[in-house]
Tab-separated table of C-alpha atoms in Angstrom:
chain	number	residue	atom	x	y	z
A	1162	MET	CA	-24.523	-6.827	12.718
A	1163	SER	CA	-23.326	-6.043	9.303
A	1164	HIS	CA	-22.216	-2.830	7.547
A	1165	HIS	CA	-22.020	-2.515	3.849
A	1166	HIS	CA	-20.270	0.343	2.435
A	1167	SER	CA	-20.640	1.557	-1.223
A	1168	HIS	CA	-18.084	3.965	-2.445
A	1169	GLY	CA	-19.446	4.910	-5.847
A	1170	HIS	CA	-16.954	3.428	-7.954
A	1171	GLY	CA	-18.344	-0.067	-8.729
A	1172	HIS	CA	-20.002	-1.886	-11.478
A	1173	GLY	CA	-22.779	-0.179	-12.810
A	1174	HIS	CA	-22.129	3.297	-11.435
A	1175	HIS	CA	-23.465	6.281	-13.268
A	1176	HIS	CA	-21.184	9.182	-13.171
A	1177	HIS	CA	-22.942	12.775	-12.488
A	1178	PRO	CA	-21.309	15.910	-13.913
A	1179	THR	CA	-18.495	17.348	-12.036
A	1180	PRO	CA	-17.713	20.849	-11.754
A	1181	GLY	CA	-14.042	19.832	-13.276
A	1182	ASP	CA	-16.153	18.895	-16.402
A	1183	ASN	CA	-16.588	22.802	-16.765
A	1184	GLY	CA	-13.107	23.829	-16.826
A	1185	ARG	CA	-13.032	25.251	-20.450
A	1186	ALA	CA	-16.032	27.183	-19.520
A	1187	PHE	CA	-14.213	28.552	-16.489
A	1188	GLY	CA	-11.101	29.326	-18.404
A	1189	ILE	CA	-12.643	31.312	-21.073
A	1190	ALA	CA	-15.063	33.163	-18.815
A	1191	ILE	CA	-12.160	34.323	-16.515
A	1192	GLY	CA	-10.147	35.352	-19.570
A	1193	LEU	CA	-13.184	37.527	-21.140
A	1194	ASN	CA	-13.906	39.092	-17.920
A	1195	THR	CA	-10.230	39.818	-16.918
A	1196	ALA	CA	-10.089	41.839	-20.430
A	1197	PHE	CA	-13.152	43.528	-19.790
A	1198	VAL	CA	-12.302	44.830	-16.380
A	1199	ALA	CA	-8.991	46.238	-17.756
A	1200	ILE	CA	-10.926	47.932	-20.857
A	1201	GLU	CA	-13.671	49.166	-18.532
A	1202	PHE	CA	-11.129	50.973	-16.128
A	1203	ILE	CA	-9.299	52.447	-18.842
A	1204	TYR	CA	-12.356	53.734	-20.848
A	1205	GLY	CA	-13.608	54.974	-17.249
A	1206	PHE	CA	-10.471	56.879	-16.637
A	1207	ILE	CA	-10.644	58.473	-19.992
A	1208	ALA	CA	-14.132	59.424	-19.640
A	1209	ASN	CA	-13.612	60.696	-16.092
A	1210	SER	CA	-16.597	58.278	-15.301
A	1211	THR	CA	-16.515	57.040	-11.522
A	1212	ALA	CA	-19.475	54.931	-12.204
A	1213	LEU	CA	-17.417	52.796	-14.935
A	1214	MET	CA	-14.415	52.569	-12.832
A	1215	ALA	CA	-16.450	51.514	-9.708
A	1216	ASP	CA	-18.324	48.902	-12.261
A	1217	ALA	CA	-14.819	47.541	-13.226
A	1218	GLY	CA	-14.251	46.997	-9.420
A	1219	HIS	CA	-17.435	45.022	-9.288
A	1220	ASN	CA	-16.508	42.921	-12.105
A	1221	LEU	CA	-13.268	42.387	-10.756
A	1222	SER	CA	-15.333	40.348	-7.858
A	1223	ASP	CA	-16.876	38.370	-10.480
A	1224	VAL	CA	-13.463	37.251	-11.790
A	1225	LEU	CA	-12.852	36.335	-7.953
A	1226	GLY	CA	-15.968	34.502	-7.791
A	1227	LEU	CA	-15.507	32.402	-11.013
A	1228	GLY	CA	-11.686	31.870	-9.762
A	1229	LEU	CA	-13.143	30.451	-6.439
A	1230	ALA	CA	-15.707	28.076	-8.491
A	1231	TRP	CA	-12.901	26.867	-10.641
A	1232	GLY	CA	-10.488	26.386	-8.100
A	1233	ALA	CA	-13.006	24.297	-5.995
A	1234	ALA	CA	-13.805	22.505	-9.236
A	1235	LEU	CA	-10.134	21.548	-9.611
A	1236	LEU	CA	-9.938	20.570	-5.803
A	1237	THR	CA	-12.755	17.800	-6.198
A	1238	LYS	CA	-10.330	15.794	-8.091
A	1239	SER	CA	-7.877	15.667	-5.491
A	1240	ALA	CA	-7.236	12.266	-3.970
A	1241	PRO	CA	-8.667	11.386	-0.631
A	1242	THR	CA	-6.018	11.436	2.333
A	1243	ARG	CA	-5.868	10.396	6.078
A	1244	ARG	CA	-7.278	13.591	7.265
A	1245	PHE	CA	-9.573	14.343	4.196
A	1246	THR	CA	-11.038	10.972	3.579
A	1247	TYR	CA	-13.527	12.210	0.928
A	1248	GLY	CA	-10.739	14.441	-0.680
A	1249	MET	CA	-11.598	17.946	-1.093
A	1250	ARG	CA	-15.074	17.496	-2.676
A	1251	GLY	CA	-16.598	19.819	-0.201
A	1252	THR	CA	-15.059	22.914	-1.683
A	1253	THR	CA	-17.397	23.109	-4.154
A	1254	ILE	CA	-20.176	23.681	-1.643
A	1255	LEU	CA	-17.815	26.415	0.145
A	1256	ALA	CA	-17.428	28.040	-3.499
A	1257	ALA	CA	-21.118	28.118	-4.120
A	1258	LEU	CA	-21.963	29.789	-0.772
A	1259	ALA	CA	-18.998	32.423	-1.382
A	1260	ASN	CA	-20.356	33.233	-4.926
A	1261	ALA	CA	-24.008	33.458	-3.460
A	1262	LEU	CA	-22.721	35.935	-0.574
A	1263	LEU	CA	-20.482	37.961	-3.213
A	1264	LEU	CA	-23.656	38.433	-5.148
A	1265	MET	CA	-25.433	39.620	-2.057
A	1266	VAL	CA	-22.623	42.271	-1.001
A	1267	ALA	CA	-22.475	43.485	-4.692
A	1268	CYS	CA	-26.263	43.992	-4.700
A	1269	GLY	CA	-25.983	46.017	-1.489
A	1270	ALA	CA	-22.924	48.227	-2.853
A	1271	ILE	CA	-25.422	48.575	-6.098
A	1272	ALA	CA	-28.074	49.739	-4.072
A	1273	TRP	CA	-26.233	51.964	-1.885
A	1274	GLU	CA	-24.623	53.744	-4.630
A	1275	ALA	CA	-28.118	54.173	-6.334
A	1276	VAL	CA	-29.670	55.766	-3.276
A	1277	HIS	CA	-26.613	58.144	-2.902
A	1278	ARG	CA	-27.156	59.099	-6.541
A	1279	PHE	CA	-30.649	60.091	-5.809
A	1280	ALA	CA	-29.480	62.439	-3.096
A	1281	HIS	CA	-26.373	63.640	-5.084
A	1282	PRO	CA	-27.408	63.455	-8.902
A	1283	GLU	CA	-24.427	63.260	-11.267
A	1284	PRO	CA	-24.414	63.818	-14.877
A	1285	VAL	CA	-24.057	60.493	-16.781
A	1286	ALA	CA	-21.493	59.978	-19.709
A	1287	GLY	CA	-24.302	58.558	-21.570
A	1288	THR	CA	-22.729	57.506	-24.813
A	1289	THR	CA	-19.317	56.075	-23.337
A	1290	VAL	CA	-21.189	54.321	-20.522
A	1291	SER	CA	-23.782	52.841	-22.902
A	1292	ILE	CA	-21.133	51.316	-25.367
A	1293	VAL	CA	-18.858	49.928	-22.556
A	1294	ALA	CA	-22.113	48.569	-20.864
A	1295	PHE	CA	-23.087	47.018	-24.260
A	1296	VAL	CA	-19.594	45.209	-24.502
A	1297	GLY	CA	-20.436	44.093	-20.914
A	1298	VAL	CA	-23.725	42.600	-22.004
A	1299	LEU	CA	-22.033	40.303	-24.870
A	1300	ILE	CA	-19.357	39.384	-22.420
A	1301	ASN	CA	-21.372	38.501	-19.462
A	1302	GLY	CA	-24.091	36.954	-21.517
A	1303	PHE	CA	-21.675	34.897	-23.491
A	1304	SER	CA	-20.128	33.508	-20.073
A	1305	ALA	CA	-23.409	33.069	-18.430
A	1306	TRP	CA	-24.189	30.799	-21.652
A	1307	LEU	CA	-21.058	28.636	-21.226
A	1308	PHE	CA	-22.465	27.510	-17.736
A	1309	VAL	CA	-26.031	27.027	-18.760
A	1310	ALA	CA	-25.725	23.209	-19.062
A	1311	GLY	CA	-23.465	22.695	-15.897
A	1312	SER	CA	-25.865	24.753	-13.631
A	1313	LYS	CA	-28.595	22.342	-13.845
A	1314	ASP	CA	-26.602	19.537	-11.930
A	1315	ASP	CA	-24.122	21.548	-9.874
A	1316	ILE	CA	-25.127	24.687	-7.452
A	1317	ASN	CA	-21.190	25.640	-7.811
A	1318	VAL	CA	-21.693	25.918	-11.425
A	1319	ARG	CA	-25.111	27.551	-11.096
A	1320	GLY	CA	-23.409	30.300	-8.720
A	1321	ALA	CA	-20.833	31.278	-11.648
A	1322	TYR	CA	-23.753	31.255	-14.022
A	1323	GLN	CA	-25.956	33.454	-11.903
A	1324	HIS	CA	-22.993	35.715	-11.210
A	1325	MET	CA	-22.633	36.115	-14.995
A	1326	ALA	CA	-26.031	36.423	-15.643
A	1327	ALA	CA	-26.685	39.197	-12.949
A	1328	ASP	CA	-23.994	41.057	-14.462
A	1329	ALA	CA	-25.374	40.708	-18.163
A	1330	LEU	CA	-28.556	41.998	-16.531
A	1331	LEU	CA	-27.080	45.031	-14.933
A	1332	SER	CA	-25.351	45.914	-17.845
A	1333	LEU	CA	-28.457	45.772	-20.067
A	1334	GLY	CA	-30.047	48.078	-17.697
A	1335	VAL	CA	-27.182	50.222	-17.951
A	1336	VAL	CA	-27.599	50.348	-21.661
A	1337	ILE	CA	-31.089	50.904	-21.647
A	1338	SER	CA	-31.035	53.760	-19.196
A	1339	GLY	CA	-28.052	55.341	-20.897
A	1340	VAL	CA	-29.686	55.608	-24.075
A	1341	VAL	CA	-32.992	57.017	-22.558
A	1342	ILE	CA	-31.141	59.604	-20.597
A	1343	ILE	CA	-29.137	60.634	-23.700
A	1344	TYR	CA	-32.661	61.759	-25.310
A	1345	THR	CA	-34.519	62.701	-22.368
A	1346	GLY	CA	-32.097	63.905	-19.777
A	1347	TRP	CA	-33.899	61.780	-17.181
A	1348	SER	CA	-30.818	61.283	-14.845
A	1349	TRP	CA	-32.990	59.816	-12.132
A	1350	LEU	CA	-33.783	56.665	-14.436
A	1351	ASP	CA	-30.104	55.289	-13.852
A	1352	PRO	CA	-30.372	54.745	-10.392
A	1353	VAL	CA	-34.182	53.815	-10.385
A	1354	VAL	CA	-33.161	50.986	-13.026
A	1355	SER	CA	-30.129	49.867	-10.977
A	1356	LEU	CA	-32.511	49.477	-7.638
A	1357	VAL	CA	-35.124	47.468	-9.618
A	1358	LEU	CA	-32.385	45.292	-11.118
A	1359	VAL	CA	-30.983	44.753	-7.686
A	1360	VAL	CA	-34.339	43.463	-6.446
A	1361	VAL	CA	-34.516	40.967	-9.486
A	1362	ILE	CA	-31.018	39.665	-8.632
A	1363	VAL	CA	-31.504	39.225	-4.957
A	1364	VAL	CA	-34.621	37.158	-5.599
A	1365	GLY	CA	-32.941	35.044	-8.113
A	1366	THR	CA	-29.817	34.410	-5.963
A	1367	TRP	CA	-31.868	33.703	-2.775
A	1368	SER	CA	-32.332	30.153	-3.821
A	1369	LEU	CA	-28.507	29.707	-4.353
A	1370	LEU	CA	-27.839	31.288	-0.892
A	1371	ARG	CA	-30.250	28.856	0.794
A	1372	GLU	CA	-29.308	25.777	-0.727
A	1373	SER	CA	-25.615	26.347	-0.469
A	1374	ILE	CA	-26.207	27.092	3.536
A	1375	GLN	CA	-28.167	24.025	3.649
A	1376	MET	CA	-25.403	21.884	2.170
A	1377	VAL	CA	-22.778	23.538	4.615
A	1378	LEU	CA	-24.877	22.606	7.439
A	1379	ALA	CA	-25.324	18.898	5.980
A	1380	GLY	CA	-28.900	19.216	5.161
A	1381	VAL	CA	-30.656	16.948	2.947
A	1382	PRO	CA	-29.811	18.348	-0.760
A	1383	ALA	CA	-32.937	19.606	-2.436
A	1384	SER	CA	-32.650	16.960	-5.173
A	1385	VAL	CA	-33.108	14.109	-2.948
A	1386	ASP	CA	-36.437	13.137	-1.901
A	1387	ALA	CA	-35.693	11.923	1.941
A	1388	THR	CA	-38.982	10.788	2.610
A	1389	GLY	CA	-39.002	8.528	-0.506
A	1390	VAL	CA	-35.712	7.157	0.431
A	1391	THR	CA	-36.606	5.915	3.947
A	1392	ALA	CA	-39.755	4.297	2.473
A	1393	TYR	CA	-37.884	2.493	-0.301
A	1394	LEU	CA	-35.627	1.247	2.464
A	1395	ALA	CA	-38.452	0.303	4.788
A	1396	ALA	CA	-40.335	-1.517	1.969
A	1397	GLN	CA	-37.284	-4.063	1.150
A	1398	PRO	CA	-37.740	-7.671	2.061
A	1399	GLY	CA	-37.033	-8.829	5.499
A	1400	VAL	CA	-36.651	-5.104	6.661
A	1401	THR	CA	-39.028	-4.348	9.834
A	1402	GLU	CA	-37.425	-0.804	10.735
A	1403	VAL	CA	-35.375	1.826	9.389
A	1404	HIS	CA	-33.541	4.155	11.757
A	1405	ASP	CA	-30.577	6.685	11.936
A	1406	VAL	CA	-30.922	7.528	8.321
A	1407	HIS	CA	-28.631	10.563	7.434
A	1408	ILE	CA	-28.302	12.090	3.897
A	1409	TRP	CA	-26.162	15.050	3.084
A	1410	ALA	CA	-23.815	16.623	0.334
A	1411	MET	CA	-20.556	15.432	-0.231
A	1412	SER	CA	-19.939	18.140	-2.698
A	1413	THR	CA	-22.478	19.977	-5.167
A	1414	THR	CA	-22.627	17.008	-7.200
A	1415	GLU	CA	-22.411	14.025	-4.872
A	1416	THR	CA	-24.687	12.745	-2.097
A	1417	ALA	CA	-23.962	10.460	0.912
A	1418	LEU	CA	-26.255	8.265	2.999
A	1419	THR	CA	-25.932	6.318	6.124
A	1420	ALA	CA	-28.811	4.027	7.627
A	1421	HIS	CA	-29.574	1.126	9.949
A	1422	LEU	CA	-31.738	-1.578	8.587
A	1423	VAL	CA	-33.441	-3.755	11.501
A	1424	MET	CA	-33.394	-7.336	9.944
A	1425	PRO	CA	-34.573	-10.003	12.347
A	1426	ASP	CA	-33.321	-12.719	9.971
A	1427	GLY	CA	-29.858	-11.271	9.865
A	1428	TYR	CA	-27.730	-10.104	6.907
A	1429	PRO	CA	-29.463	-11.041	3.627
A	1430	GLY	CA	-26.242	-11.338	1.522
A	1431	ASP	CA	-24.032	-9.062	-0.674
A	1432	THR	CA	-26.451	-9.425	-3.513
A	1433	ALA	CA	-29.351	-8.074	-1.638
A	1434	ILE	CA	-27.361	-5.072	-0.304
A	1435	ASP	CA	-25.712	-4.294	-3.691
A	1436	SER	CA	-29.202	-4.043	-5.233
A	1437	ILE	CA	-30.402	-1.843	-2.612
A	1438	VAL	CA	-27.314	0.573	-3.335
A	1439	GLU	CA	-27.548	0.328	-6.955
A	1440	HIS	CA	-31.364	1.488	-6.709
A	1441	LEU	CA	-30.464	4.384	-4.593
A	1442	ARG	CA	-27.863	5.300	-6.951
A	1443	GLU	CA	-29.909	4.969	-10.049
A	1444	TYR	CA	-33.387	6.656	-8.608
A	1445	PHE	CA	-32.336	8.784	-5.776
A	1446	SER	CA	-28.846	10.040	-7.015
A	1447	ILE	CA	-27.044	8.821	-3.973
A	1448	HIS	CA	-23.477	8.165	-4.649
A	1449	HIS	CA	-21.888	6.799	-1.321
A	1450	CYS	CA	-24.127	4.753	1.064
A	1451	THR	CA	-23.147	2.790	4.348
A	1452	LEU	CA	-25.981	0.461	5.352
A	1453	GLN	CA	-25.737	-0.975	8.730
A	1454	VAL	CA	-27.833	-4.126	9.182
A	1455	GLU	CA	-28.963	-5.163	12.608
A	1456	GLN	CA	-31.205	-7.921	14.101
A	1457	GLY	CA	-33.133	-5.590	16.509
A	1458	THR	CA	-32.008	-7.288	19.822
A	1459	THR	CA	-30.847	-4.204	21.412
A	1460	LYS	CA	-32.665	-0.997	22.126
A	1461	HIS	CA	-31.652	2.083	20.524
A	1462	ARG	CA	-32.810	5.464	20.417
A	1463	THR	CA	-33.270	6.910	16.742
A	1464	CYS	CA	-32.087	9.958	14.872
A	1465	SER	CA	-34.254	9.339	11.746
A	1466	LEU	CA	-36.013	11.142	8.915
A	1467	HIS	CA	-39.646	11.206	9.561
A	1468	ASP	CA	-42.863	13.216	8.865
A	1469	GLY	CA	-41.490	16.585	7.956
A	1470	LEU	CA	-38.012	15.357	8.166
A	1471	GLU	CA	-38.079	16.236	11.888
A	1472	ALA	CA	-34.760	14.962	13.828
A	1473	HIS	CA	-35.019	13.103	16.915
A	1474	ALA	CA	-32.529	12.692	19.688
A	1475	HIS	CA	-29.488	10.838	18.770
A	1476	ASP	CA	-27.940	8.776	21.398
A	1477	ASP	CA	-23.964	8.810	20.767
A	1478	HIS	CA	-23.594	5.708	23.090
A	1479	ASP	CA	-25.454	3.083	20.562
A	1480	HIS	CA	-22.729	4.420	18.021
A	1481	ASN	CA	-19.836	3.667	20.177
A	1482	HIS	CA	-21.582	0.322	21.042
A	1483	ASP	CA	-21.868	-0.526	17.200
A	1484	HIS	CA	-18.208	0.133	16.656
A	1485	ASP	CA	-17.299	-1.938	19.351
A	1486	HIS	CA	-19.442	-4.797	18.563
A	1487	PRO	CA	-17.772	-8.166	17.873
A	1488	HIS	CA	-19.848	-9.314	14.996
A	1489	GLY	CA	-18.080	-9.033	11.471
A	1490	HIS	CA	-18.384	-6.451	8.824
A	1491	SER	CA	-19.120	-6.925	5.107
A	1492	HIS	CA	-17.700	-4.580	2.772
A	1493	ALA	CA	-18.446	-4.100	-0.873
A	1494	HIS	CA	-16.892	-1.872	-3.478
């Protein structure tokens, strides 16, 4: 029996963007939004607009969300320790989940306020609110733009992007409804626009929430074709069976895999295994692999990926047996 470990630092490794690469974007966005919160609160106080002051509080939660995402991005660079052998990469997954939950909570608060305004209509300070909201469109829109590139490969950055984009959309809704109210006096338009935008944001945030929860639960990342991975491993020369295939997200940009390959003729050599590892990295974006080679001389109960990625019962005794097996281990970095 032989194990082969790939730690993603060897020859030919292709680095994917990490959240830390977006540090400048996070810094600028946090600075701009902090300044906007202060401006919005001051003008809300001057105009006696509880709506503006409440929105300043909401935007403060955006700064918190950006801070969480940035903090997680910085933690991914921390070195592994005895207790955290992968370092702190997983914090990006928690930050993405926190951002999705913050967005959902914010949407709930906005919807509640909109319903309350239906029952208790209040005069809207149209001009002041529209001007400040327009500034919000510019700041949030620019902040969202800073994260566009990074959001494609990293759901932590996507969380920050969606937070900023959602706020830009809300501010734009406030501008439009404010201008219409100035000329028509339709006060009911303000809560209606808020409710419509809440629905749009919730629909857009749902995938972020679902994907981040999936990662927290060690599910196969949406970007990885698990069936294709298993088929590729099963098709390798000398492999008669593949079992105990596990694929999970180590962070929002890195994926890990462990698998057992049954090869009756024994370990095929480092070159053959290195080729498999490189292919998994290049074509399936799996950065950390552990492949265990077996000759199939003992029985095992599997916990593999099959049709529909259904999980089967897993026998922990097999794992304990594997670790105590007297045969040598081959490590490649």
